Amino acid sequence: MSFEQFSLDSRLVKGVEGMGYEDPTPIQEQAIPVVMEDRDVLGIAQTGTGKTAAFVLPILQRLTRGPRRRVRALIISPTRELAEQTHQAIGLLGKHTQVRSVTVYGGVGKGPQIQRLRDGAEIVVACPGRLLDLHGDGYVDLTHVEVLVLDEADRMCDMGFLPDIRRILKLVPRQRQTLFFSATMPQEIRQLADSILEKPITVQIGEIAPAKTVTHVLYPIERHLKKALLLAMLDRMAIGRTLVFTRTKHRAKNLARALSKQGHRAAALQGNMSQNQRQRALDGFRDGKHDILVATDVAARGIDVDHISHVINFDMPDTADAYTHRIGRTGRAEETGVAFTFTEKDDENLVRQVEELLGHRIPLRYVEGFDYTVAAPGTQAAHNRRPSSGRGVAHHGNGKRNRARRGGSKRNNSS
Ligand code: AMP
C-alpha cells in the first residue's frame, strides 16, 4: 500500500515525499482512512510506530479547507519533548500548506507562546498545565476545536494529568472528533477512553522493529512471580497473537487455565493432550478463537501459524538452539515480531549463549508498577529490590528505571 491510496491533498503528498516516507507504517495504513472519515479512534500504539503522522496527516487534510486563524485542532501531549516533536512533524508534513501550529508548555516564558497564539494558528500542541493557565488568562480560545488528540494518554495519567484533562474536555466542543493514543491500556485509561470516545474504531499495533527482525527483550523475574508478571504485561501492552512457552506439560496446562480464568482467550498445547485436543487448540489459535497458545517445545514443533506477534518464553528453553526455534515462530516473512523472555537467576549461562548466537546483547526491561517484592509462598519478603537479570548483574530497584551497564551503553528500558 502506498500513500497515494489515501487521496491526500497534493501538498501533503509533497510533504510526505519530503520526509522520505515511501510506504505507510501499519498504524498509518489502519488509522489514516478512518480518521479521514471523521471517526473517533482508539490507537493502541507506542512511539516509533509512526503514530504521529497517522493523526497529523488527516488533521492537516481537514485544515487545508475551511476557516483560518482559529484553533481547530488541539493535541495534548504529556511532555514538552513530545509536543515539540509533534509540532515539528506538523511543520514538515504541512510544509506546503498554510496551516500553522504552536506549542504550549510550561517551564519557559509565556510571552512568546502568547504572541504566537495571537498571530493565529489552527493547531495547538500543548501540555495540560500551561494550556489551562493560558486559557484561564484568556489567551486561547478552544470553542472552535474540531479535532482533539490525546497522545500517550497512559503517560499523562502516570504524570497525574487526569484532572487537567477532564478540565480541558469541558473547554472543547462536545461535537468533535477525538483521537486517543496510548501504548498500554490499564483500567484507568480504558475508562477515560470509554468516557470520551464516540463509537471509536480501535487500531492496535504492537512494537514495530525494523522489517524482518525480531525484537528481543529480557524480563528478569523470580519464578513464583512469573504468572503475575505475564498477567500484568497482558493487561498493559498491545500484545497480539501470542505463543507462550513453558518448560513442562504441567506448567503449560496450568498456565493456560490460569490465563483463561482471568478472562484471556488462551489454550494449552502439550503432550498429554490427545491428537484431537491438540488439533482443536491449534485450529482455535489459527482461527483467532484463542489469542494465546501456551505450549511446550515438543508440542510446538512444526506449528505453522501466521501473524504471531509475540513469543513469550515464560520459562527459558534448555538450549540456545531451542531459543531460536521458538523465536522462529514470530517475525516471519516481512512481519515483525517480539520475543520476551522471563529470566531467573539460574538462566545466566543460557542468556549468554543466546546473546552470542544472536550476535548482540538483549535489553532488560522491568514492568513499571509491578510489585517485584512479593515473597514466594512460605518465605518472608527478604528484599526490597527487583530481581537480578539472569546474566549475573544485580539490578537494585528504586522504583524507577534500573540501569545495567556493560561496555558503557544503556542496557535497560522500562515498559
Ligand atoms: P512516531 O511513532 O510518530 O514517533 O514515528 C517514529 C519515526 O518514524 C519518526 O522518525 C517518523 O518520522 C518515522 N516515520 C513515520 N512514518 C513513517 C513512514 N511511513 N515511513 C518511514 N518512516 C516513518
PDB file of C-alpha atoms in Angstrom, residues 210-352:
ATOM      1  CA  PRO A 210      12.866  -2.918  11.567  1.00  0.00           C
ATOM      2  CA  ALA A 211      11.400  -5.181   8.872  1.00  0.00           C
ATOM      3  CA  LYS A 212      12.005  -8.896   9.129  1.00  0.00           C
ATOM      4  CA  THR A 213      13.506  -8.671  12.544  1.00  0.00           C
ATOM      5  CA  VAL A 214      12.522  -9.783  15.953  1.00  0.00           C
ATOM      6  CA  THR A 215      12.941  -7.544  18.960  1.00  0.00           C
ATOM      7  CA  HIS A 216      14.315  -9.464  21.915  1.00  0.00           C
ATOM      8  CA  VAL A 217      13.738  -8.356  25.483  1.00  0.00           C
ATOM      9  CA  LEU A 218      14.610  -9.961  28.829  1.00  0.00           C
ATOM     10  CA  TYR A 219      12.331  -9.614  31.834  1.00  0.00           C
ATOM     11  CA  PRO A 220      14.211 -10.640  34.987  1.00  0.00           C
ATOM     12  CA  ILE A 221      11.780 -12.189  37.446  1.00  0.00           C
ATOM     13  CA  GLU A 222      11.635 -14.680  40.284  1.00  0.00           C
ATOM     14  CA  ARG A 223       9.908 -17.908  39.415  1.00  0.00           C
ATOM     15  CA  HIS A 224       6.918 -17.522  41.745  1.00  0.00           C
ATOM     16  CA  LEU A 225       6.064 -14.124  40.194  1.00  0.00           C
ATOM     17  CA  LYS A 226       6.101 -15.194  36.557  1.00  0.00           C
ATOM     18  CA  LYS A 227       2.370 -15.733  36.271  1.00  0.00           C
ATOM     19  CA  ALA A 228       1.565 -12.379  37.864  1.00  0.00           C
ATOM     20  CA  LEU A 229       4.093 -10.667  35.600  1.00  0.00           C
ATOM     21  CA  LEU A 230       2.602 -12.230  32.484  1.00  0.00           C
ATOM     22  CA  LEU A 231      -0.881 -11.133  33.529  1.00  0.00           C
ATOM     23  CA  ALA A 232       0.387  -7.615  34.212  1.00  0.00           C
ATOM     24  CA  MET A 233       2.016  -7.479  30.786  1.00  0.00           C
ATOM     25  CA  LEU A 234      -1.070  -8.783  29.000  1.00  0.00           C
ATOM     26  CA  ASP A 235      -3.034  -6.087  30.777  1.00  0.00           C
ATOM     27  CA  ARG A 236      -0.735  -3.241  29.865  1.00  0.00           C
ATOM     28  CA  MET A 237       0.720  -3.936  26.462  1.00  0.00           C
ATOM     29  CA  ALA A 238      -0.570  -4.160  22.951  1.00  0.00           C
ATOM     30  CA  ILE A 239       0.038  -7.867  22.514  1.00  0.00           C
ATOM     31  CA  GLY A 240      -1.496  -9.648  19.557  1.00  0.00           C
ATOM     32  CA  ARG A 241      -1.395 -13.368  18.763  1.00  0.00           C
ATOM     33  CA  THR A 242       0.989 -14.787  21.301  1.00  0.00           C
ATOM     34  CA  LEU A 243       2.782 -18.060  21.748  1.00  0.00           C
ATOM     35  CA  VAL A 244       3.906 -18.721  25.328  1.00  0.00           C
ATOM     36  CA  PHE A 245       6.472 -21.416  26.064  1.00  0.00           C
ATOM     37  CA  THR A 246       6.783 -23.325  29.310  1.00  0.00           C
ATOM     38  CA  ARG A 247       9.286 -25.953  30.311  1.00  0.00           C
ATOM     39  CA  THR A 248       6.831 -28.707  31.247  1.00  0.00           C
ATOM     40  CA  LYS A 249       3.451 -30.035  30.179  1.00  0.00           C
ATOM     41  CA  HIS A 250       2.018 -29.354  33.606  1.00  0.00           C
ATOM     42  CA  ARG A 251       3.140 -25.778  33.562  1.00  0.00           C
ATOM     43  CA  ALA A 252       1.598 -25.291  30.104  1.00  0.00           C
ATOM     44  CA  LYS A 253      -1.714 -26.748  31.241  1.00  0.00           C
ATOM     45  CA  ASN A 254      -1.830 -24.794  34.486  1.00  0.00           C
ATOM     46  CA  LEU A 255      -0.797 -21.512  32.923  1.00  0.00           C
ATOM     47  CA  ALA A 256      -3.365 -21.754  30.112  1.00  0.00           C
ATOM     48  CA  ARG A 257      -6.005 -22.477  32.719  1.00  0.00           C
ATOM     49  CA  ALA A 258      -4.933 -19.539  34.894  1.00  0.00           C
ATOM     50  CA  LEU A 259      -4.956 -17.159  31.923  1.00  0.00           C
ATOM     51  CA  SER A 260      -8.412 -18.310  30.859  1.00  0.00           C
ATOM     52  CA  LYS A 261      -9.653 -17.776  34.407  1.00  0.00           C
ATOM     53  CA  GLN A 262      -8.504 -14.169  34.172  1.00  0.00           C
ATOM     54  CA  GLY A 263     -10.537 -13.660  31.021  1.00  0.00           C
ATOM     55  CA  HIS A 264      -7.849 -14.259  28.395  1.00  0.00           C
ATOM     56  CA  ARG A 265      -8.609 -16.379  25.366  1.00  0.00           C
ATOM     57  CA  ALA A 266      -5.898 -18.939  26.000  1.00  0.00           C
ATOM     58  CA  ALA A 267      -5.402 -22.617  25.235  1.00  0.00           C
ATOM     59  CA  ALA A 268      -2.701 -25.147  26.045  1.00  0.00           C
ATOM     60  CA  LEU A 269      -0.799 -27.302  23.590  1.00  0.00           C
ATOM     61  CA  GLN A 270       1.102 -30.042  25.344  1.00  0.00           C
ATOM     62  CA  GLY A 271       2.000 -33.669  25.004  1.00  0.00           C
ATOM     63  CA  ASN A 272      -0.555 -35.078  27.427  1.00  0.00           C
ATOM     64  CA  MET A 273      -3.375 -33.966  25.143  1.00  0.00           C
ATOM     65  CA  SER A 274      -4.893 -36.301  22.561  1.00  0.00           C
ATOM     66  CA  GLN A 275      -4.258 -35.621  18.893  1.00  0.00           C
ATOM     67  CA  ASN A 276      -7.824 -34.290  18.612  1.00  0.00           C
ATOM     68  CA  GLN A 277      -7.403 -31.933  21.518  1.00  0.00           C
ATOM     69  CA  ARG A 278      -4.158 -30.642  20.125  1.00  0.00           C
ATOM     70  CA  GLN A 279      -5.690 -30.066  16.733  1.00  0.00           C
ATOM     71  CA  ARG A 280      -8.575 -28.172  18.315  1.00  0.00           C
ATOM     72  CA  ALA A 281      -6.164 -25.951  20.227  1.00  0.00           C
ATOM     73  CA  LEU A 282      -4.116 -25.259  17.115  1.00  0.00           C
ATOM     74  CA  ASP A 283      -7.160 -24.574  14.951  1.00  0.00           C
ATOM     75  CA  GLY A 284      -8.534 -22.242  17.604  1.00  0.00           C
ATOM     76  CA  PHE A 285      -5.267 -20.341  17.667  1.00  0.00           C
ATOM     77  CA  ARG A 286      -5.107 -20.170  13.878  1.00  0.00           C
ATOM     78  CA  ASP A 287      -8.743 -19.037  13.539  1.00  0.00           C
ATOM     79  CA  GLY A 288      -8.443 -16.371  16.193  1.00  0.00           C
ATOM     80  CA  LYS A 289     -10.599 -18.095  18.792  1.00  0.00           C
ATOM     81  CA  HIS A 290      -7.598 -18.085  21.086  1.00  0.00           C
ATOM     82  CA  ASP A 291      -5.137 -15.186  21.248  1.00  0.00           C
ATOM     83  CA  ILE A 292      -2.692 -17.093  23.405  1.00  0.00           C
ATOM     84  CA  LEU A 293      -1.339 -20.581  22.989  1.00  0.00           C
ATOM     85  CA  VAL A 294       0.700 -21.959  25.874  1.00  0.00           C
ATOM     86  CA  ALA A 295       2.961 -24.707  24.596  1.00  0.00           C
ATOM     87  CA  THR A 296       5.920 -26.895  25.385  1.00  0.00           C
ATOM     88  CA  ASP A 297       8.798 -27.115  22.925  1.00  0.00           C
ATOM     89  CA  VAL A 298       7.947 -30.627  21.830  1.00  0.00           C
ATOM     90  CA  ALA A 299       4.248 -29.957  21.283  1.00  0.00           C
ATOM     91  CA  ALA A 300       5.005 -26.729  19.409  1.00  0.00           C
ATOM     92  CA  ARG A 301       7.272 -28.408  16.893  1.00  0.00           C
ATOM     93  CA  GLY A 302       6.004 -27.818  13.405  1.00  0.00           C
ATOM     94  CA  ILE A 303       3.411 -25.242  14.413  1.00  0.00           C
ATOM     95  CA  ASP A 304       2.731 -23.194  11.343  1.00  0.00           C
ATOM     96  CA  VAL A 305       0.591 -20.237  12.259  1.00  0.00           C
ATOM     97  CA  ASP A 306       0.979 -16.879  10.573  1.00  0.00           C
ATOM     98  CA  HIS A 307       0.962 -13.472  12.204  1.00  0.00           C
ATOM     99  CA  ILE A 308       2.287 -14.443  15.606  1.00  0.00           C
ATOM    100  CA  SER A 309       3.233 -11.078  17.072  1.00  0.00           C
ATOM    101  CA  HIS A 310       4.821 -12.221  20.308  1.00  0.00           C
ATOM    102  CA  VAL A 311       6.700 -15.219  21.564  1.00  0.00           C
ATOM    103  CA  ILE A 312       6.967 -15.228  25.329  1.00  0.00           C
ATOM    104  CA  ASN A 313       9.474 -17.536  26.943  1.00  0.00           C
ATOM    105  CA  PHE A 314       7.707 -17.980  30.251  1.00  0.00           C
ATOM    106  CA  ASP A 315      10.462 -20.449  31.009  1.00  0.00           C
ATOM    107  CA  MET A 316      13.849 -20.278  29.347  1.00  0.00           C
ATOM    108  CA  PRO A 317      14.413 -23.147  26.887  1.00  0.00           C
ATOM    109  CA  ASP A 318      17.068 -25.787  27.541  1.00  0.00           C
ATOM    110  CA  THR A 319      19.461 -24.722  24.820  1.00  0.00           C
ATOM    111  CA  ALA A 320      20.260 -21.642  22.747  1.00  0.00           C
ATOM    112  CA  ASP A 321      19.166 -23.531  19.644  1.00  0.00           C
ATOM    113  CA  ALA A 322      15.782 -24.182  21.187  1.00  0.00           C
ATOM    114  CA  TYR A 323      15.514 -20.428  21.755  1.00  0.00           C
ATOM    115  CA  THR A 324      15.980 -19.728  18.037  1.00  0.00           C
ATOM    116  CA  HIS A 325      13.417 -22.392  17.164  1.00  0.00           C
ATOM    117  CA  ARG A 326      10.878 -20.820  19.444  1.00  0.00           C
ATOM    118  CA  ILE A 327      11.575 -17.321  18.156  1.00  0.00           C
ATOM    119  CA  GLY A 328      11.365 -18.536  14.574  1.00  0.00           C
ATOM    120  CA  ARG A 329       7.603 -18.615  15.085  1.00  0.00           C
ATOM    121  CA  THR A 330       7.372 -14.857  15.043  1.00  0.00           C
ATOM    122  CA  GLY A 331       8.665 -12.203  12.687  1.00  0.00           C
ATOM    123  CA  ARG A 332       8.146 -14.432   9.670  1.00  0.00           C
ATOM    124  CA  ALA A 333       8.062 -13.235   6.068  1.00  0.00           C
ATOM    125  CA  GLU A 334       8.157  -9.449   6.164  1.00  0.00           C
ATOM    126  CA  GLU A 335       6.485  -9.353   9.527  1.00  0.00           C
ATOM    127  CA  THR A 336       7.928  -8.052  12.696  1.00  0.00           C
ATOM    128  CA  GLY A 337       7.852  -9.892  15.951  1.00  0.00           C
ATOM    129  CA  VAL A 338       8.705  -9.527  19.575  1.00  0.00           C
ATOM    130  CA  ALA A 339      10.353 -12.106  21.811  1.00  0.00           C
ATOM    131  CA  PHE A 340      10.015 -11.629  25.545  1.00  0.00           C
ATOM    132  CA  THR A 341      11.954 -13.915  27.848  1.00  0.00           C
ATOM    133  CA  PHE A 342      11.392 -14.245  31.564  1.00  0.00           C
ATOM    134  CA  THR A 343      14.768 -14.923  33.127  1.00  0.00           C
ATOM    135  CA  GLU A 344      15.562 -16.320  36.529  1.00  0.00           C
ATOM    136  CA  LYS A 345      18.880 -16.033  38.314  1.00  0.00           C
ATOM    137  CA  ASP A 346      19.915 -19.508  37.147  1.00  0.00           C
ATOM    138  CA  ASP A 347      19.412 -18.700  33.480  1.00  0.00           C
ATOM    139  CA  GLU A 348      22.569 -16.626  33.276  1.00  0.00           C
ATOM    140  CA  ASN A 349      24.664 -19.052  31.211  1.00  0.00           C
ATOM    141  CA  LEU A 350      21.959 -19.700  28.720  1.00  0.00           C
ATOM    142  CA  VAL A 351      21.220 -15.995  28.297  1.00  0.00           C
ATOM    143  CA  ARG A 352      24.870 -15.506  27.438  1.00  0.00           C
TER     144      ARG A 352
END
